[in-house]
Amino acid sequence: MWSFFARDPVKDFNYDILPDTQDKSGIWTLHRGKRKTGGEPLSVFVYEVSTGTEEQTQLAKAAFKRMKTLRHPNILAYVDGLETEKSLYLVTEQVTPLAAHLKAQSERGGSGELEVSWGLHQTVKALSFLVNDCHLLHNNLGIWAVFVDRAGEWKLGGLDHMTPENGDASTSLPSAKAVHPEMDKYDAPESPNSGEKWAGDVWRLGCLIWEVFNGPLPRASSLRSLGKIPKALVPHYCELVGANARARPNPARFLQNCRAPGGFLSNSFVDSNLFLEEIQIKDPAEKQQFFQDLSENLDSFPEDFCKHKVLPQLLTAFEFGNAGAVVLTPLFKVGKFLSAEEYQQKIIPVIVKMFSSTDRAMRIRLLQQMEQFVQYLNDAAVNSQIFPHVVHGFTDTNPAIREQTVKSMLLLAPKLNESNLNQELMRHFARLQARDEQGPIRCNTTVCLGKIAPYLNAGTRQRVLISAFSRATKDPFPASRAAGVLGFAATHNYYSVTESAARVLPTLCTLTVDPDKNVRDQSFKAIKSFLTKLETVSEDPTKLAEIEKDVMSSAQPAGAAASWAGWAVTGVSSLTSKLIRTGPGAEGGSPAENTPVGGGTASPCSEVKPPPASMTLPIASGLATQSDSPKVSEKNEEPIGDRWDDEDWGSLEVIGMEWFWGAGDGWSAEPAGDWGAEESWESVDGSQGLSKAELAKKKREERRKELEAKRAERKAVKGPLKLGARKLD
């Protein structure tokens, strides 16, 4: 039993001190440590009684007591402590001495003025708290008494010599220079009690400022040389080290003077920090404006500050503050500073939760910025928690959300499982390509299908690709027809020789007389490619197996898909964003109402190079309005109700994933069922007989004449409208 009482309390201490990690900090030795239970990193200040003098032991015990009782955001935070006969252990938040921090920063290019300005603000605020609120004198302020945490925040420590402002002799402690004679140069020149109570601490604050910018202070007379002290800070610094002790400002007034317009502490970094400290009491409108401005300022903020202070506030604002989509842009900017493990731990859970939001602004921001975080998403989370929410965007009434949802499939497809990719996604693509009223959305559904084809299983490719691309070649929107042709060309290795001859080539041949020259050009190129393939097999049948090796191949892993960026229809700002801004009225007709008419109408899709400017005006004309009749006649008359006459249509270019989204419709003139249903594809392939093709052509011609008649009637009643008129039918 007696052995129990004789146990060393240090062994029961809940913290481990890491070896070979110590810095001298006055009478203390600073070690890095961690909590035994959770592994949380901490700092441990250790004082060994055996190696110190009686005066130093008195100071260590006084500091231990002060640390336990003082609480302030800018004072070193006390976590735990242990006092024994042999030593004192003081556990605090993880920090680094300011001198070591500044040295490390100088090796990396130096601390910026923004970081130093906020650090000085925190130090002066802590000193003001001690002097004005606690009526205490620090008596030990200097670069050795300031520490820096992981976020780059400066914390005031070194409370060894702290005394009450009106303390008697019984409570007095040895002065700093009595314990450390070399500290004499930091003492104010006047005799004690000859000025305001804060005069000595304010003088030492001036010494601290000098050392931050110029390095160690060699002698007291060096304070007269300004060195690298910023000009905005010079007049206030001179007040601190003035000879007249009574003229030295109170720390609170010094802070106020430096925060005046043009002052050293008046900048966006300090303003942002002060707002974050009071964010819980700010109005929602103020928070929204702050987060909007924050994304622009983050580029100039220190990395550690972004990771350890801004990020937690952003996550808290989303979780509890209803900040909404406005936090996404700064959140992803800060995410760039994180490691893959930190990203998974801190940001991915929030992103997964965001996808379940019903806020449209939130959903569209997530889809637009998916490229920044998709690599951190694991397949299980995508299939069970993200994809079920994303697919709702395919049926959204907002064209911009449908646009971004289709676009996002390029990034999500490699992570989707068999069911989601080959069944659920194909069902939505079939509906979009056949029924969506926005032609460019239909066009880019075809584009996306071609890009994700390598991820589909062999059965789905056999059932879907030819039917889908054939339907696209019947689309009234020229870009969709061109996309269908390029889809055939890009996925040629997935078709057998028999399919190429019996189903693909007949479809392509019908497009050699397409009204759009770009479509005709692409058709001829694709036909030559397929004919070369057939000729090769005809000349040497032994090559058949090599040519058809990919037909029944399994789905390729992520990253194996070929790049065919020449499909992308791009350049102008997203057409759907135009539709949202100008109203929902001016959209391209659906396949059931429009036919590919309008001689010379050019497609924005091109193989590699951007289409010429001369091709662009008819594109705008073809997308101008949505009414009961097409707005471009066979004579290529001016469009009625053109909603985008102010676009620079000559700036179209072909770039990666920036597609053109906007008006038109799907893969076939018939209502779309599932792609596996044969009855919905019989009239698409062109392989069911000439009589059906002739019948379809006759119906289209009759429909075109009927619509032209209606258009003429309305035009006669309303009078002619000029190109670019904003009025809708």
XYZ file of C-alpha atoms in Angstrom:
729
model
C 0.000 0.000 0.000
C 2.819 2.375 0.847
C 4.276 1.825 -2.624
C 1.044 3.263 -4.068
C 1.511 6.555 -2.247
C 5.175 6.634 -3.183
C 4.499 6.473 -6.934
C 6.067 9.146 -9.113
C 3.229 11.475 -10.274
C 5.141 12.173 -13.494
C 4.434 8.594 -14.627
C 0.700 9.264 -14.358
C 1.017 12.512 -16.297
C -1.362 12.336 -19.267
C 1.156 13.801 -21.695
C 4.241 12.553 -23.475
C 7.246 14.817 -23.968
C 8.918 14.199 -27.316
C 12.693 13.743 -27.094
C 15.171 16.131 -28.690
C 12.599 18.928 -28.988
C 13.518 21.735 -26.659
C 13.933 25.505 -26.841
C 15.074 27.781 -24.046
C 12.380 30.233 -22.964
C 13.609 32.267 -20.020
C 13.818 30.041 -16.979
C 11.681 27.402 -18.738
C 12.541 24.773 -21.314
C 9.950 24.431 -24.090
C 9.266 20.891 -25.376
C 6.918 19.540 -28.024
C 4.529 16.996 -26.583
C 1.281 15.165 -27.213
C -1.678 13.865 -25.272
C -1.348 10.168 -24.488
C -4.973 9.364 -25.232
C -5.745 11.217 -28.473
C -2.305 12.150 -29.736
C -3.205 15.853 -29.849
C -0.007 17.944 -30.330
C 0.759 20.285 -27.446
C 3.635 22.261 -25.932
C 5.095 21.535 -22.497
C 7.073 24.111 -20.523
C 9.351 22.395 -17.971
C 11.200 23.970 -15.051
C 13.677 21.834 -13.118
C 13.930 22.949 -9.473
C 17.326 21.365 -9.026
C 18.965 23.440 -11.745
C 17.418 26.783 -10.790
C 18.000 29.311 -8.050
C 15.569 30.128 -5.286
C 14.537 33.333 -7.102
C 13.938 31.431 -10.343
C 11.826 28.833 -8.536
C 9.752 31.652 -7.039
C 9.219 33.104 -10.530
C 8.293 29.707 -12.017
C 5.660 29.060 -9.333
C 4.221 32.568 -9.807
C 3.997 32.060 -13.592
C 2.371 28.650 -13.049
C -0.314 30.263 -10.904
C -0.943 33.138 -13.331
C -1.269 30.813 -16.318
C -3.980 28.804 -14.565
C -6.059 31.874 -13.750
C -5.681 34.080 -16.860
C -7.899 33.449 -19.884
C -7.774 35.577 -23.037
C -7.698 34.694 -26.779
C -4.355 36.479 -27.175
C -2.664 35.012 -24.085
C -1.002 31.604 -24.222
C -3.740 29.065 -23.433
C -3.228 26.875 -20.343
C -4.242 23.220 -20.857
C -2.895 21.344 -17.843
C -0.071 21.380 -15.329
C 1.823 19.346 -12.794
C 3.856 20.622 -9.830
C 6.209 18.311 -7.955
C 9.143 18.807 -5.604
C 11.583 18.284 -8.458
C 9.935 20.072 -11.392
C 7.032 22.060 -12.785
C 5.200 21.046 -15.969
C 3.073 23.610 -17.777
C 1.037 22.221 -20.721
C -0.254 24.728 -23.299
C -1.547 24.796 -26.850
C 1.073 23.921 -29.464
C 3.269 26.970 -30.056
C 6.667 28.054 -31.359
C 8.795 30.902 -29.913
C 8.384 34.055 -32.011
C 12.138 34.344 -32.595
C 12.268 30.798 -34.036
C 9.163 31.474 -36.136
C 10.609 34.671 -37.633
C 13.872 32.875 -38.393
C 12.041 30.088 -40.208
C 9.973 32.617 -42.133
C 13.071 34.554 -43.186
C 14.532 31.353 -44.630
C 11.350 30.997 -46.715
C 11.376 34.598 -47.905
C 10.422 36.505 -44.766
C 7.181 37.212 -42.936
C 4.898 39.543 -44.804
C 3.741 42.815 -43.316
C 0.185 41.480 -43.179
C 1.170 38.635 -40.871
C 3.282 40.904 -38.646
C 0.551 43.529 -38.482
C -1.949 41.018 -37.142
C 0.610 39.569 -34.731
C 1.361 42.997 -33.264
C -2.364 43.694 -33.046
C -2.841 40.540 -30.962
C 0.139 41.271 -28.713
C -0.957 44.847 -28.000
C -4.520 43.685 -27.404
C -3.284 41.154 -24.824
C -1.164 43.839 -23.132
C -4.143 46.200 -23.072
C -6.233 43.475 -21.442
C -3.647 43.015 -18.676
C -3.131 46.733 -18.037
C -6.668 48.081 -18.378
C -8.890 45.139 -17.411
C -6.794 43.083 -15.008
C -4.714 45.973 -13.606
C -1.572 43.890 -13.968
C 1.894 44.799 -15.182
C 3.658 42.282 -17.417
C 7.227 43.500 -16.657
C 8.728 40.941 -19.077
C 7.448 41.889 -22.533
C 9.837 41.050 -25.341
C 10.351 38.764 -28.305
C 11.100 35.904 -25.877
C 7.650 36.292 -24.274
C 5.645 35.948 -27.527
C 4.742 32.600 -29.106
C 3.108 31.612 -32.400
C 0.488 28.871 -32.804
C -0.231 26.703 -35.867
C -2.463 29.352 -37.451
C 0.246 32.020 -37.182
C -1.499 33.761 -34.296
C 0.753 35.512 -31.776
C 0.195 34.640 -28.105
C 1.569 36.538 -25.129
C 3.351 34.427 -22.529
C 6.340 34.916 -20.254
C 4.225 35.766 -17.199
C 7.108 35.105 -14.793
C 7.491 38.726 -13.565
C 3.822 39.788 -13.639
C 2.685 41.855 -10.655
C -0.402 43.862 -9.649
C -0.097 47.545 -10.544
C -0.412 48.542 -6.882
C 1.381 45.543 -5.357
C 3.142 45.831 -1.985
C 6.575 44.550 -1.073
C 5.227 41.164 0.033
C 3.955 40.418 -3.465
C 6.949 41.757 -5.363
C 9.009 39.460 -7.571
C 12.608 39.708 -8.724
C 13.004 41.918 -11.790
C 14.012 40.476 -15.144
C 17.473 42.028 -15.072
C 18.032 40.655 -11.552
C 17.647 37.134 -12.911
C 19.091 37.783 -16.356
C 21.570 40.703 -16.293
C 21.619 40.896 -20.106
C 17.972 42.090 -19.992
C 19.077 45.490 -18.733
C 19.005 46.972 -22.244
C 15.219 46.450 -22.445
C 14.436 48.529 -19.334
C 13.052 52.043 -19.721
C 15.586 54.794 -18.917
C 13.470 56.564 -16.274
C 13.213 55.553 -12.654
C 10.266 53.366 -11.573
C 6.932 55.089 -10.863
C 7.975 58.240 -12.706
C 5.333 57.898 -15.396
C 2.070 56.165 -16.097
C 1.700 52.617 -14.787
C 2.026 51.179 -18.291
C 5.140 53.215 -19.227
C 7.586 50.332 -18.682
C 5.537 47.761 -20.591
C 4.945 50.177 -23.474
C 8.696 50.869 -23.699
C 9.337 47.116 -23.954
C 6.629 46.941 -26.645
C 8.724 49.401 -28.660
C 11.761 47.140 -28.174
C 9.693 44.175 -29.384
C 8.659 46.056 -32.543
C 12.286 46.979 -33.230
C 13.440 43.365 -32.900
C 10.631 41.992 -35.077
C 11.756 44.104 -38.014
C 15.504 44.431 -37.364
C 16.592 41.370 -35.387
C 18.160 41.199 -31.901
C 18.643 44.554 -30.176
C 22.404 45.097 -29.598
C 22.049 48.007 -27.159
C 19.405 50.452 -25.918
C 20.763 53.292 -28.071
C 19.959 51.275 -31.225
C 16.283 52.085 -30.706
C 16.974 55.503 -32.246
C 17.785 53.841 -35.592
C 14.538 52.915 -37.321
C 16.039 50.317 -39.622
C 13.315 48.344 -41.462
C 10.352 49.546 -39.419
C 7.541 50.390 -41.922
C 6.851 54.072 -42.491
C 3.222 53.744 -41.436
C 4.353 52.443 -38.049
C 7.230 54.894 -37.411
C 5.316 57.759 -35.708
C 3.540 55.354 -33.349
C 6.778 53.486 -32.612
C 8.470 56.764 -31.696
C 5.728 57.447 -29.144
C 6.449 54.100 -27.468
C 10.185 54.737 -26.985
C 9.913 58.437 -26.245
C 12.007 59.871 -23.392
C 8.937 61.369 -21.695
C 7.377 58.467 -19.812
C 4.126 60.360 -19.236
C 3.651 60.856 -23.000
C 3.779 57.178 -23.813
C 0.334 56.016 -24.959
C -1.857 53.515 -23.230
C -1.817 50.199 -25.186
C -5.478 50.681 -26.085
C -4.803 54.149 -27.532
C -1.775 52.861 -29.421
C -4.007 50.196 -30.983
C -6.618 52.780 -31.903
C -4.043 55.093 -33.496
C -2.561 52.290 -35.613
C -6.048 51.228 -36.764
C -6.818 54.686 -38.149
C -7.096 54.915 -41.970
C -3.645 54.547 -43.466
C -2.260 53.058 -40.247
C -0.063 49.976 -40.120
C -2.834 47.881 -38.573
C -5.472 49.065 -41.038
C -5.530 46.422 -43.797
C -7.692 43.643 -45.198
C -5.920 40.932 -43.202
C -6.531 42.546 -39.830
C -10.093 43.440 -40.857
C -10.795 39.824 -41.866
C -9.407 38.499 -38.593
C -11.457 40.908 -36.525
C -14.587 39.920 -38.457
C -13.884 36.211 -37.916
C -13.528 36.808 -34.172
C -17.015 38.338 -34.064
C -18.661 36.308 -36.839
C -21.154 34.667 -34.481
C -22.826 38.010 -33.754
C -22.790 39.349 -37.319
C -25.925 39.698 -39.433
C -26.485 37.130 -42.224
C -26.106 39.865 -44.856
C -22.750 40.899 -43.381
C -21.579 37.289 -43.390
C -22.584 36.837 -47.024
C -20.682 39.947 -48.073
C -17.653 38.938 -46.026
C -17.378 35.477 -47.592
C -17.778 36.973 -51.066
C -14.894 39.375 -50.439
C -12.831 36.743 -48.620
C -12.185 34.624 -51.721
C -10.448 37.582 -53.383
C -8.252 38.269 -50.336
C -7.202 34.684 -49.605
C -4.432 34.754 -52.208
C -2.520 37.322 -50.135
C -3.141 35.673 -46.739
C -0.567 33.356 -45.082
C -1.079 29.658 -45.783
C -1.128 28.580 -42.121
C -3.713 31.205 -41.314
C -5.962 29.927 -44.133
C -5.643 26.305 -43.015
C -6.043 26.691 -39.282
C -8.251 29.750 -38.849
C -10.233 30.489 -42.027
C -11.066 26.856 -42.808
C -12.653 26.043 -39.411
C -14.725 29.221 -39.651
C -15.898 28.312 -43.169
C -16.900 24.836 -42.052
C -18.684 26.225 -39.003
C -20.475 28.834 -41.128
C -21.830 26.111 -43.381
C -22.742 23.678 -40.602
C -24.417 26.108 -38.203
C -24.619 29.516 -39.855
C -26.634 28.759 -43.010
C -23.998 30.524 -45.094
C -24.962 28.481 -48.164
C -23.201 28.477 -51.510
C -21.186 31.615 -50.791
C -18.671 29.638 -48.699
C -17.796 27.247 -51.529
C -15.358 29.454 -53.442
C -13.179 30.336 -50.422
C -13.541 26.763 -49.128
C -12.030 25.265 -52.284
C -9.316 27.929 -52.348
C -8.250 26.982 -48.840
C -8.509 23.311 -49.779
C -5.544 23.720 -52.116
C -3.300 24.169 -49.074
C -4.330 20.830 -47.540
C -2.758 17.425 -47.959
C -4.858 14.593 -49.394
C -5.406 13.175 -45.903
C -6.459 16.541 -44.462
C -8.803 17.131 -47.413
C -10.492 13.767 -46.834
C -10.858 14.454 -43.146
C -12.023 18.076 -43.164
C -13.643 18.984 -46.477
C -15.036 15.826 -48.097
C -17.651 15.172 -45.333
C -18.942 18.716 -45.784
C -19.050 18.386 -49.583
C -20.998 15.141 -49.347
C -23.500 16.873 -47.086
C -23.721 19.851 -49.460
C -24.867 17.624 -52.333
C -28.057 16.823 -50.421
C -28.933 20.515 -50.239
C -32.031 21.751 -52.036
C -30.438 25.156 -52.569
C -29.988 25.539 -56.335
C -27.142 28.011 -55.968
C -25.316 25.503 -53.781
C -25.878 22.647 -56.232
C -24.710 24.537 -59.288
C -21.599 25.859 -57.511
C -20.713 22.305 -56.484
C -21.125 21.035 -60.033
C -19.126 23.907 -61.497
C -16.212 23.341 -59.121
C -16.290 19.538 -59.022
C -12.960 19.317 -60.832
C -11.260 20.735 -57.726
C -12.344 17.963 -55.371
C -13.447 14.939 -57.418
C -10.040 13.251 -57.045
C -10.582 13.123 -53.267
C -13.968 11.382 -53.503
C -13.988 7.630 -52.984
C -16.166 5.417 -55.177
C -18.455 4.309 -52.353
C -19.332 7.880 -51.374
C -19.950 8.850 -55.012
C -22.363 5.985 -55.654
C -24.273 6.002 -52.373
C -24.231 9.643 -51.235
C -23.480 11.919 -54.186
C -24.786 10.421 -57.439
C -28.369 9.889 -56.129
C -28.582 13.647 -55.479
C -26.742 14.730 -58.634
C -29.127 12.877 -60.978
C -31.981 15.141 -59.891
C -30.229 17.819 -61.931
C -31.067 15.988 -65.171
C -34.753 16.751 -64.648
C -34.347 20.228 -63.156
C -36.315 23.017 -64.823
C -33.278 25.275 -64.686
C -31.179 24.838 -67.880
C -27.970 25.843 -66.086
C -28.317 22.968 -63.624
C -29.037 20.475 -66.401
C -25.967 21.865 -68.195
C -23.630 21.399 -65.251
C -25.089 17.994 -64.367
C -24.268 16.603 -67.804
C -20.851 18.216 -67.607
C -20.129 16.637 -64.227
C -20.673 13.128 -65.560
C -17.288 13.261 -67.283
C -15.707 13.474 -63.831
C -18.009 11.078 -62.001
C -18.302 8.332 -64.646
C -14.989 6.610 -63.768
C -16.198 6.263 -60.164
C -19.739 4.996 -60.863
C -20.675 1.372 -60.313
C -22.246 -0.946 -62.894
C -25.833 -0.079 -62.073
C -25.457 3.689 -61.862
C -23.343 3.998 -64.990
C -24.876 1.468 -67.386
C -28.503 1.760 -66.324
C -29.409 4.890 -64.364
C -27.126 7.313 -66.217
C -27.999 5.902 -69.649
C -31.701 6.288 -68.882
C -31.233 9.988 -68.094
C -29.019 10.545 -71.141
C -31.645 8.956 -73.401
C -34.322 11.280 -72.058
C -32.125 14.374 -72.333
C -31.036 13.638 -75.888
C -34.568 13.025 -77.081
C -36.676 15.480 -75.122
C -34.604 18.363 -73.801
C -35.653 21.631 -75.410
C -32.112 23.008 -75.259
C -30.217 22.031 -78.421
C -26.705 22.486 -77.059
C -27.584 20.416 -73.987
C -28.672 17.641 -76.337
C -25.489 18.146 -78.334
C -23.282 17.846 -75.289
C -25.171 14.851 -73.966
C -23.952 13.179 -77.157
C -20.469 14.559 -76.521
C -20.453 13.238 -72.962
C -21.697 9.808 -74.059
C -18.803 9.507 -76.489
C -16.293 10.554 -73.836
C -17.510 8.052 -71.235
C -17.950 5.181 -73.740
C -14.730 3.437 -72.581
C -16.197 3.105 -69.069
C -19.391 1.384 -70.278
C -19.578 -2.388 -70.346
C -19.648 -4.176 -73.682
C -23.383 -4.923 -73.559
C -24.310 -1.311 -72.932
C -22.031 -0.106 -75.720
C -23.624 -2.558 -78.159
C -27.120 -1.502 -77.157
C -26.610 2.236 -76.879
C -23.864 3.801 -78.989
C -25.072 3.263 -82.564
C -28.671 4.030 -81.662
C -27.726 7.161 -79.719
C -25.372 8.608 -82.333
C -27.854 7.757 -85.103
C -30.526 9.664 -83.242
C -28.160 12.619 -82.889
C -27.717 12.735 -86.675
C -31.468 13.435 -86.999
C -31.366 16.379 -84.566
C -32.542 19.775 -85.910
C -29.597 21.472 -84.179
C -26.563 21.328 -86.524
C -24.099 20.989 -83.645
C -25.912 17.877 -82.423
C -25.732 16.297 -85.866
C -22.006 17.019 -86.053
C -21.583 15.576 -82.550
C -23.318 12.397 -83.680
C -20.904 12.036 -86.598
C -17.875 12.664 -84.415
C -19.282 10.223 -81.876
C -19.239 7.486 -84.487
C -15.661 8.374 -85.418
C -14.396 8.524 -81.836
C -15.933 5.156 -80.862
C -15.209 3.325 -84.140
C -13.250 0.608 -82.358
C -16.386 -0.551 -80.511
C -18.269 -1.543 -83.702
C -17.897 -4.834 -85.528
C -17.220 -4.841 -89.257
C -20.785 -5.965 -89.888
C -22.224 -3.130 -87.788
C -19.979 -0.605 -89.501
C -21.183 -1.680 -92.942
C -24.865 -2.280 -92.182
C -25.702 0.368 -89.599
C -23.043 3.055 -89.283
C -22.185 3.825 -92.910
C -25.817 4.086 -94.130
C -26.485 6.620 -91.382
C -23.392 8.637 -92.229
C -24.129 8.585 -95.943
C -27.448 10.352 -95.423
C -25.533 13.259 -93.883
C -23.419 13.833 -96.968
C -26.306 15.985 -98.257
C -26.931 17.722 -94.928
C -27.803 21.451 -95.217
C -24.889 22.267 -92.930
C -21.462 22.169 -94.587
C -19.619 21.368 -91.375
C -21.808 18.318 -90.847
C -21.149 17.241 -94.443
C -17.395 17.674 -94.020
C -17.327 15.618 -90.828
C -19.486 12.947 -92.457
C -17.083 12.528 -95.370
C -14.141 12.208 -92.999
C -15.925 9.587 -90.896
C -17.054 7.647 -93.976
C -13.488 7.496 -95.270
C -12.324 6.213 -91.899
C -14.900 3.415 -91.784
C -14.310 2.494 -95.437
C -10.583 2.221 -94.766
C -11.385 -0.149 -91.921
C -13.593 -2.305 -94.151
C -11.038 -2.290 -96.951
C -8.333 -3.465 -94.567
C -10.408 -6.478 -93.528
C -11.377 -7.185 -97.122
C -7.753 -7.236 -98.223
C -6.558 -9.284 -95.258
C -9.325 -11.152 -93.354
C -6.798 -12.265 -90.754
C -6.820 -8.724 -89.368
C -10.478 -8.999 -88.398
C -9.704 -10.133 -84.851
C -7.264 -7.266 -84.345
C -9.732 -4.658 -85.625
C -12.603 -6.007 -83.507
C -10.565 -6.615 -80.341
C -12.282 -3.765 -78.471
C -15.849 -4.604 -79.503
C -16.537 -6.916 -76.577
C -13.797 -5.577 -74.285
C -14.618 -4.811 -70.680
C -14.949 -1.288 -69.342
C -11.662 0.580 -69.094
C -10.382 1.873 -65.746
C -10.378 5.559 -64.897
C -7.989 7.593 -66.983
C -7.918 5.204 -69.908
C -10.465 7.035 -72.054
C -9.140 8.713 -75.148
C -9.286 12.472 -75.333
C -11.274 13.970 -78.166
C -11.549 17.592 -77.182
C -12.289 18.547 -80.778
C -15.896 17.827 -80.006
C -16.259 20.561 -77.523
C -18.456 23.413 -78.626
C -17.169 26.496 -76.830
C -16.153 30.095 -76.765
C -18.998 32.307 -75.744
C -20.212 32.417 -72.196
C -22.491 29.521 -71.351
C -25.696 29.812 -73.316
C -27.766 28.627 -70.422
C -26.484 31.462 -68.295
C -27.693 33.771 -71.052
C -31.103 32.122 -70.919
C -31.303 32.578 -67.174
C -30.315 36.230 -67.400
C -32.639 37.135 -70.249
C -35.604 34.984 -69.340
C -36.900 31.581 -70.309
C -38.655 32.464 -73.496
C -36.026 32.253 -76.192
C -34.982 28.663 -76.615
C -34.547 26.330 -79.539
C -37.415 24.086 -80.544
C -37.646 20.409 -79.824
C -37.173 17.683 -82.429
C -40.878 17.174 -82.648
C -41.345 20.725 -83.840
C -38.201 21.566 -85.797
C -36.419 20.024 -88.742
C -32.889 20.589 -90.033
C -33.688 23.434 -92.366
C -31.865 26.613 -93.254
C -29.350 26.290 -96.039
C -25.824 27.118 -95.030
C -26.482 26.970 -91.296
C -23.138 26.095 -89.799
C -22.456 23.968 -86.752
C -20.321 25.120 -83.895
C -18.826 21.636 -83.592
C -15.552 21.205 -85.385
C -12.915 18.550 -85.320
C -9.861 20.381 -84.077
C -9.805 23.987 -85.141
C -12.317 26.701 -84.189
C -15.063 27.358 -86.730
C -14.667 30.537 -88.768
C -16.553 33.615 -87.742
C -18.781 33.277 -90.780
C -20.265 30.121 -89.287
C -21.438 31.747 -86.111
C -24.355 33.984 -86.986
C -26.554 31.146 -88.257
C -25.885 29.342 -84.981
C -27.329 32.269 -83.122
C -30.217 32.337 -85.527
C -30.948 28.672 -85.015
C -31.092 29.149 -81.230
C -32.874 32.463 -81.174
C -36.431 31.666 -80.187
C -38.781 28.947 -79.129
C -42.218 29.084 -80.684
C -44.481 26.921 -82.765
C -42.394 27.338 -85.878
C -38.734 27.438 -86.810
C -37.236 30.896 -87.147
C -34.872 30.252 -90.023
C -36.279 29.496 -93.453
C -34.644 27.627 -96.318
C -33.489 30.975 -97.619
C -31.717 31.618 -94.343
C -33.838 34.622 -93.466
C -33.135 36.724 -90.426
C -34.134 35.104 -87.125
C -37.119 36.435 -85.250
C -36.661 37.364 -81.622
C -32.911 36.726 -81.497
C -32.000 36.851 -77.805
C -28.209 36.817 -78.167
C -27.547 39.474 -80.808
C -24.930 41.071 -78.551
C -22.693 37.961 -78.402
C -19.328 37.879 -80.081
C -20.120 34.778 -82.082
C -16.825 35.043 -83.925
C -14.960 34.092 -80.757
C -16.058 30.456 -80.750
C -13.219 28.044 -80.192
C -12.734 24.423 -79.340
C -11.411 23.827 -75.831
C -11.671 20.758 -73.624
C -14.756 20.715 -71.474
C -16.038 24.256 -72.025
C -19.090 23.406 -74.059
C -21.856 25.344 -75.672
C -25.172 24.675 -73.923
C -28.522 26.099 -74.778
C -31.309 25.224 -77.217
C -32.562 22.410 -79.481
C -33.313 18.711 -78.795
C -32.475 15.020 -78.795
C -31.358 11.810 -80.395
C -34.489 11.149 -82.418
C -37.751 12.690 -83.512
C -39.624 9.937 -81.719
C -40.381 9.990 -77.986
C -37.464 8.331 -76.249
C -37.793 5.126 -74.339
C -34.851 3.293 -72.921
C -32.065 2.807 -75.394
C -32.489 -0.943 -75.105
C -36.067 -0.800 -76.431
C -35.889 -1.660 -80.126
C -39.190 -0.079 -81.003
C -37.866 3.405 -80.228
C -34.882 3.047 -82.541
C -36.289 1.407 -85.694
C -36.614 4.593 -87.674
C -33.256 5.930 -86.521
C -30.676 3.544 -87.877
C -31.620 3.831 -91.546
C -31.335 0.042 -91.868
C -35.048 -0.803 -91.847
C -35.727 -0.068 -95.539
C -36.067 2.807 -97.932
C -39.840 3.043 -97.652
C -39.675 4.154 -94.030
C -37.040 6.738 -94.818
C -39.151 8.150 -97.610
C -42.207 8.198 -95.373
C -40.344 10.045 -92.641
C -38.991 12.545 -95.159
C -42.493 13.185 -96.466
C -43.848 13.776 -92.953
C -41.047 16.185 -92.172
C -41.684 18.121 -95.367
C -45.394 18.399 -94.592
C -44.662 19.534 -91.083
C -42.161 22.102 -92.334
C -44.663 23.599 -94.766
C -47.309 23.762 -92.062
C -44.984 25.566 -89.680
C -43.824 27.954 -92.397
C -47.441 28.857 -93.103
C -48.083 29.645 -89.443
C -44.967 31.713 -89.330
C -46.007 33.715 -92.372
C -49.397 34.427 -90.804
C -47.887 35.759 -87.625
C -45.352 37.801 -89.518
C -48.073 39.368 -91.613
C -50.023 40.347 -88.502
C -47.110 41.707 -86.486
C -44.989 43.106 -89.264
C -41.327 42.299 -89.889
C -38.878 42.329 -87.012
C -35.235 43.187 -87.541
C -32.311 40.995 -86.616
C -31.599 41.193 -82.924
C -35.086 42.302 -81.916
C -35.786 41.343 -78.335
C -39.524 40.877 -78.735
C -40.751 37.301 -78.471
C -43.583 35.729 -80.434
